[in-house]
């Protein structure tokens, strides 16, 4: 079965540094998402992306966050100046044109020190 | 907006015993409902989904769930669990026409040999 791939699996960074989390969605999918899961908490929606623009974003997705689809295959999440509270597992997801089933990657564990 | 409540944060069950993981949702519009499973150190995998039609939905690994509109519930069941079912289970909801998922806090299923 096709899958969403995320790199790196673990990322450690210093507070205030910029990080880029990378995702390769499934090739024929049109909708792309980022979610995050702080340790012990629920999975939270961050942002959805369709037709090369953000279609929806949550309150968490402030000016420190940005997303980009720089080429035909990658989908990235950038955090400009990381804070301690950004430490979480970040999941990328994509969905088929019908949008009824999300496929999730295995996540990037971000640790901000 | 939608919300999901998973009342049980942890459920221990003996191997080969039945299990039910509870999920209740709240929404002012018609919804789609999902159960995702997260095995240790892995991403989120779709177990099953309810979009329309029969209220009893069968998924992978012998799981099923029943949509009950009057009780706003979507409980997950399996008649006989296996050690390999040890995982975190997330109920999720989306509005019809809106692909964003809202997750519950998860239920950790632990199988006792």
mmCIF file of C-alpha atoms in Angstrom:
data_model
loop_
_atom_site.group_PDB
_atom_site.id
_atom_site.type_symbol
_atom_site.label_atom_id
_atom_site.label_comp_id
_atom_site.label_asym_id
_atom_site.label_seq_id
_atom_site.Cartn_x
_atom_site.Cartn_y
_atom_site.Cartn_z
ATOM 1 C CA UNK A 1 0.000 0.000 0.000
ATOM 2 C CA UNK A 2 1.317 3.503 -0.752
ATOM 3 C CA UNK A 3 2.399 5.472 2.285
ATOM 4 C CA UNK A 4 3.198 8.936 3.505
ATOM 5 C CA UNK A 5 6.838 9.286 4.478
ATOM 6 C CA UNK A 6 8.251 11.765 6.954
ATOM 7 C CA UNK A 7 11.818 12.769 7.647
ATOM 8 C CA UNK A 8 13.552 12.927 9.999
ATOM 9 C CA UNK A 9 11.972 10.542 12.487
ATOM 10 C CA UNK A 10 13.583 12.471 15.347
ATOM 11 C CA UNK A 11 14.726 16.079 15.436
ATOM 12 C CA UNK A 12 16.442 17.753 18.351
ATOM 13 C CA UNK A 13 16.912 21.501 18.265
ATOM 14 C CA UNK A 14 17.767 24.413 20.499
ATOM 15 C CA UNK A 15 15.106 26.900 21.474
ATOM 16 C CA UNK A 16 14.977 29.768 18.991
ATOM 17 C CA UNK A 17 16.290 27.719 16.081
ATOM 18 C CA UNK A 18 14.400 27.130 12.867
ATOM 19 C CA UNK A 19 13.338 23.606 11.950
ATOM 20 C CA UNK A 20 11.878 22.156 8.788
ATOM 21 C CA UNK A 21 9.922 18.937 8.929
ATOM 22 C CA UNK A 22 9.591 17.115 5.676
ATOM 23 C CA UNK A 23 6.866 14.941 4.250
ATOM 24 C CA UNK A 24 6.294 13.138 1.002
ATOM 25 C CA UNK A 25 2.555 12.617 0.569
ATOM 26 C CA UNK A 26 1.041 9.878 -1.551
ATOM 27 C CA UNK A 27 1.500 10.824 -5.176
ATOM 28 C CA UNK A 28 -2.076 11.256 -6.419
ATOM 29 C CA UNK A 29 -3.359 12.914 -3.259
ATOM 30 C CA UNK A 30 -4.569 16.488 -3.378
ATOM 31 C CA UNK A 31 -5.098 17.443 0.269
ATOM 32 C CA UNK A 32 -2.249 17.725 2.744
ATOM 33 C CA UNK A 33 -2.246 18.212 6.477
ATOM 34 C CA UNK A 34 -0.077 18.660 9.517
ATOM 35 C CA UNK A 35 -1.165 17.496 12.936
ATOM 36 C CA UNK A 36 0.763 17.367 16.180
ATOM 37 C CA UNK A 37 0.585 15.362 19.368
ATOM 38 C CA UNK A 38 2.152 16.697 22.526
ATOM 39 C CA UNK A 39 3.179 13.851 24.803
ATOM 40 C CA UNK A 40 0.167 12.473 26.627
ATOM 41 C CA UNK A 41 -2.300 14.713 24.832
ATOM 42 C CA UNK A 42 -4.655 14.412 21.895
ATOM 43 C CA UNK A 43 -3.713 14.691 18.256
ATOM 44 C CA UNK A 44 -4.352 18.303 17.217
ATOM 45 C CA UNK A 45 -4.988 19.745 13.790
ATOM 46 C CA UNK A 46 -2.515 22.384 12.659
ATOM 47 C CA UNK A 47 -3.146 23.142 9.014
ATOM 48 C CA UNK A 48 -4.602 21.841 5.779
ATOM 49 C CA UNK A 49 -3.293 22.645 2.317
ATOM 50 C CA UNK A 50 -4.984 22.319 -1.046
ATOM 51 C CA UNK A 51 -4.286 23.709 -4.474
ATOM 52 C CA UNK A 52 -1.042 25.301 -3.303
ATOM 53 C CA UNK A 53 -2.553 27.291 -0.507
ATOM 54 C CA UNK A 54 -3.643 26.921 3.085
ATOM 55 C CA UNK A 55 -7.308 25.940 3.212
ATOM 56 C CA UNK A 56 -7.663 25.947 6.982
ATOM 57 C CA UNK A 57 -5.477 26.476 10.022
ATOM 58 C CA UNK A 58 -5.927 26.198 13.752
ATOM 59 C CA UNK A 59 -5.129 28.705 16.498
ATOM 60 C CA UNK A 60 -1.893 26.816 17.110
ATOM 61 C CA UNK A 61 -0.680 27.632 13.608
ATOM 62 C CA UNK A 62 0.560 31.142 14.308
ATOM 63 C CA UNK A 63 3.086 33.293 12.455
ATOM 64 C CA UNK A 64 5.924 31.059 13.604
ATOM 65 C CA UNK A 65 4.597 28.259 11.410
ATOM 66 C CA UNK A 66 4.535 28.003 7.653
ATOM 67 C CA UNK A 67 3.936 25.274 5.115
ATOM 68 C CA UNK A 68 5.187 24.855 1.625
ATOM 69 C CA UNK A 69 4.994 22.478 -1.272
ATOM 70 C CA UNK A 70 8.268 23.413 -2.923
ATOM 71 C CA UNK A 71 8.049 20.855 -5.704
ATOM 72 C CA UNK A 72 5.629 18.212 -6.908
ATOM 73 C CA UNK A 73 6.384 15.753 -4.157
ATOM 74 C CA UNK A 74 7.425 17.356 -0.857
ATOM 75 C CA UNK A 75 5.278 19.080 1.738
ATOM 76 C CA UNK A 76 7.136 20.884 4.502
ATOM 77 C CA UNK A 77 6.334 22.422 7.856
ATOM 78 C CA UNK A 78 8.666 25.173 9.035
ATOM 79 C CA UNK A 79 8.845 26.510 12.549
ATOM 80 C CA UNK A 80 10.787 29.760 12.442
ATOM 81 C CA UNK A 81 11.867 30.143 16.049
ATOM 82 C CA UNK A 82 11.146 27.063 18.102
ATOM 83 C CA UNK A 83 9.848 27.222 21.654
ATOM 84 C CA UNK A 84 9.964 24.573 24.339
ATOM 85 C CA UNK A 85 6.247 24.021 23.949
ATOM 86 C CA UNK A 86 6.711 23.088 20.293
ATOM 87 C CA UNK A 87 8.116 19.755 21.451
ATOM 88 C CA UNK A 88 5.712 17.164 20.077
ATOM 89 C CA UNK A 89 5.206 14.436 17.529
ATOM 90 C CA UNK A 90 4.306 16.033 14.213
ATOM 91 C CA UNK A 91 2.251 13.999 11.781
ATOM 92 C CA UNK A 92 1.850 14.691 8.111
ATOM 93 C CA UNK A 93 -1.201 13.333 6.319
ATOM 94 C CA UNK A 94 -2.606 13.362 2.835
ATOM 95 C CA UNK A 95 -5.942 12.371 1.432
ATOM 96 C CA UNK A 96 -7.204 11.152 -1.890
ATOM 97 C CA UNK A 97 -9.297 13.400 -4.118
ATOM 98 C CA UNK A 98 -12.533 12.351 -2.393
ATOM 99 C CA UNK A 99 -10.988 13.550 0.867
ATOM 100 C CA UNK A 100 -12.665 10.869 2.934
ATOM 101 C CA UNK A 101 -9.621 8.954 4.109
ATOM 102 C CA UNK A 102 -6.486 10.444 5.556
ATOM 103 C CA UNK A 103 -3.224 8.551 5.341
ATOM 104 C CA UNK A 104 -0.783 9.473 8.082
ATOM 105 C CA UNK A 105 2.973 9.296 8.136
ATOM 106 C CA UNK A 106 4.828 7.765 11.050
ATOM 107 C CA UNK A 107 5.642 11.166 12.484
ATOM 108 C CA UNK A 108 8.620 13.324 13.388
ATOM 109 C CA UNK A 109 9.399 13.588 17.076
ATOM 110 C CA UNK A 110 10.575 17.161 17.662
ATOM 111 C CA UNK A 111 12.411 17.897 20.888
ATOM 112 C CA UNK A 112 13.183 21.541 21.678
ATOM 113 C CA UNK A 113 15.831 21.996 24.352
ATOM 114 C CA UNK B 1 -17.383 22.685 15.217
ATOM 115 C CA UNK B 2 -17.097 19.109 16.358
ATOM 116 C CA UNK B 3 -15.713 17.492 19.484
ATOM 117 C CA UNK B 4 -14.960 13.938 20.546
ATOM 118 C CA UNK B 5 -14.947 12.404 23.998
ATOM 119 C CA UNK B 6 -13.183 9.181 24.847
ATOM 120 C CA UNK B 7 -14.024 8.582 28.461
ATOM 121 C CA UNK B 8 -11.575 5.752 29.074
ATOM 122 C CA UNK B 9 -7.936 6.762 28.979
ATOM 123 C CA UNK B 10 -6.773 3.199 29.651
ATOM 124 C CA UNK B 11 -8.490 -0.155 29.180
ATOM 125 C CA UNK B 12 -6.810 -3.380 30.340
ATOM 126 C CA UNK B 13 -8.300 -6.557 28.889
ATOM 127 C CA UNK B 14 -7.364 -10.209 29.158
ATOM 128 C CA UNK B 15 -6.266 -11.905 25.973
ATOM 129 C CA UNK B 16 -9.157 -13.467 24.022
ATOM 130 C CA UNK B 17 -11.705 -11.426 25.973
ATOM 131 C CA UNK B 18 -14.041 -8.961 24.224
ATOM 132 C CA UNK B 19 -13.434 -5.246 24.378
ATOM 133 C CA UNK B 20 -15.410 -2.076 23.790
ATOM 134 C CA UNK B 21 -13.750 1.319 23.527
ATOM 135 C CA UNK B 22 -16.180 4.165 23.956
ATOM 136 C CA UNK B 23 -16.469 7.268 21.825
ATOM 137 C CA UNK B 24 -19.046 10.030 21.937
ATOM 138 C CA UNK B 25 -19.121 13.016 19.661
ATOM 139 C CA UNK B 26 -20.758 16.398 19.513
ATOM 140 C CA UNK B 27 -21.622 18.253 16.344
ATOM 141 C CA UNK B 28 -24.198 20.653 14.990
ATOM 142 C CA UNK B 29 -23.872 19.172 11.501
ATOM 143 C CA UNK B 30 -23.789 15.702 9.985
ATOM 144 C CA UNK B 31 -20.493 13.992 10.521
ATOM 145 C CA UNK B 32 -18.127 11.332 9.381
ATOM 146 C CA UNK B 33 -16.594 9.167 12.107
ATOM 147 C CA UNK B 34 -13.287 7.354 12.258
ATOM 148 C CA UNK B 35 -11.215 5.114 14.481
ATOM 149 C CA UNK B 36 -7.454 5.248 14.168
ATOM 150 C CA UNK B 37 -4.890 3.007 15.856
ATOM 151 C CA UNK B 38 -1.369 3.972 16.848
ATOM 152 C CA UNK B 39 0.976 1.095 17.562
ATOM 153 C CA UNK B 40 4.060 1.853 19.649
ATOM 154 C CA UNK B 41 6.487 4.112 17.795
ATOM 155 C CA UNK B 42 4.328 4.201 14.696
ATOM 156 C CA UNK B 43 1.981 6.617 12.965
ATOM 157 C CA UNK B 44 -1.778 6.622 12.843
ATOM 158 C CA UNK B 45 -3.485 3.869 10.888
ATOM 159 C CA UNK B 46 -7.129 3.947 9.895
ATOM 160 C CA UNK B 47 -9.090 1.078 11.461
ATOM 161 C CA UNK B 48 -12.509 1.927 10.083
ATOM 162 C CA UNK B 49 -14.784 4.773 9.147
ATOM 163 C CA UNK B 50 -18.452 5.613 8.979
ATOM 164 C CA UNK B 51 -19.514 7.833 6.101
ATOM 165 C CA UNK B 52 -23.091 6.761 5.421
ATOM 166 C CA UNK B 53 -25.258 3.678 5.012
ATOM 167 C CA UNK B 54 -25.165 0.776 7.429
ATOM 168 C CA UNK B 55 -24.541 1.895 10.978
ATOM 169 C CA UNK B 56 -22.416 -1.180 11.712
ATOM 170 C CA UNK B 57 -19.001 -0.716 10.190
ATOM 171 C CA UNK B 58 -16.378 -3.420 9.944
ATOM 172 C CA UNK B 59 -12.703 -2.587 9.850
ATOM 173 C CA UNK B 60 -9.323 -4.215 9.801
ATOM 174 C CA UNK B 61 -7.993 -6.673 12.380
ATOM 175 C CA UNK B 62 -11.479 -7.871 13.388
ATOM 176 C CA UNK B 63 -12.664 -4.533 14.768
ATOM 177 C CA UNK B 64 -16.113 -3.106 14.217
ATOM 178 C CA UNK B 65 -17.964 -0.007 15.343
ATOM 179 C CA UNK B 66 -21.584 1.027 15.469
ATOM 180 C CA UNK B 67 -22.806 4.521 14.707
ATOM 181 C CA UNK B 68 -25.643 5.506 17.006
ATOM 182 C CA UNK B 69 -27.013 8.887 16.037
ATOM 183 C CA UNK B 70 -29.495 9.185 18.911
ATOM 184 C CA UNK B 71 -26.748 8.551 21.458
ATOM 185 C CA UNK B 72 -24.101 10.376 19.415
ATOM 186 C CA UNK B 73 -21.785 7.436 19.896
ATOM 187 C CA UNK B 74 -19.383 5.416 17.787
ATOM 188 C CA UNK B 75 -18.059 2.702 20.076
ATOM 189 C CA UNK B 76 -15.353 0.347 18.867
ATOM 190 C CA UNK B 77 -15.619 -3.370 19.592
ATOM 191 C CA UNK B 78 -13.716 -6.569 19.083
ATOM 192 C CA UNK B 79 -15.054 -9.964 20.223
ATOM 193 C CA UNK B 80 -11.669 -11.465 21.092
ATOM 194 C CA UNK B 81 -8.477 -9.435 21.522
ATOM 195 C CA UNK B 82 -4.921 -10.488 20.875
ATOM 196 C CA UNK B 83 -1.637 -9.334 22.325
ATOM 197 C CA UNK B 84 -0.927 -7.554 19.048
ATOM 198 C CA UNK B 85 -3.929 -5.266 19.643
ATOM 199 C CA UNK B 86 -1.965 -3.428 22.322
ATOM 200 C CA UNK B 87 -1.989 0.161 21.072
ATOM 201 C CA UNK B 88 -3.513 3.607 21.461
ATOM 202 C CA UNK B 89 -6.909 4.005 19.818
ATOM 203 C CA UNK B 90 -8.222 7.365 18.673
ATOM 204 C CA UNK B 91 -11.749 8.244 17.724
ATOM 205 C CA UNK B 92 -12.066 11.144 15.289
ATOM 206 C CA UNK B 93 -14.823 13.142 13.642
ATOM 207 C CA UNK B 94 -15.075 15.439 10.669
ATOM 208 C CA UNK B 95 -17.912 17.468 9.268
ATOM 209 C CA UNK B 96 -19.230 16.321 5.921
ATOM 210 C CA UNK B 97 -17.501 18.391 3.291
ATOM 211 C CA UNK B 98 -14.716 19.349 5.698
ATOM 212 C CA UNK B 99 -11.795 16.970 5.761
ATOM 213 C CA UNK B 100 -10.242 18.295 8.987
ATOM 214 C CA UNK B 101 -10.281 15.646 11.684
ATOM 215 C CA UNK B 102 -10.935 16.368 15.329
ATOM 216 C CA UNK B 103 -9.473 13.660 17.543
ATOM 217 C CA UNK B 104 -10.365 12.383 20.957
ATOM 218 C CA UNK B 105 -7.753 12.062 23.679
ATOM 219 C CA UNK B 106 -7.205 8.390 22.930
ATOM 220 C CA UNK B 107 -7.655 5.122 24.785
ATOM 221 C CA UNK B 108 -4.671 2.964 25.594
ATOM 222 C CA UNK B 109 -5.629 -0.678 25.181
ATOM 223 C CA UNK B 110 -3.446 -3.066 27.140
ATOM 224 C CA UNK B 111 -3.821 -6.787 26.618
ATOM 225 C CA UNK B 112 -3.076 -8.981 29.612
ATOM 226 C CA UNK B 113 -1.725 -12.446 28.733
#
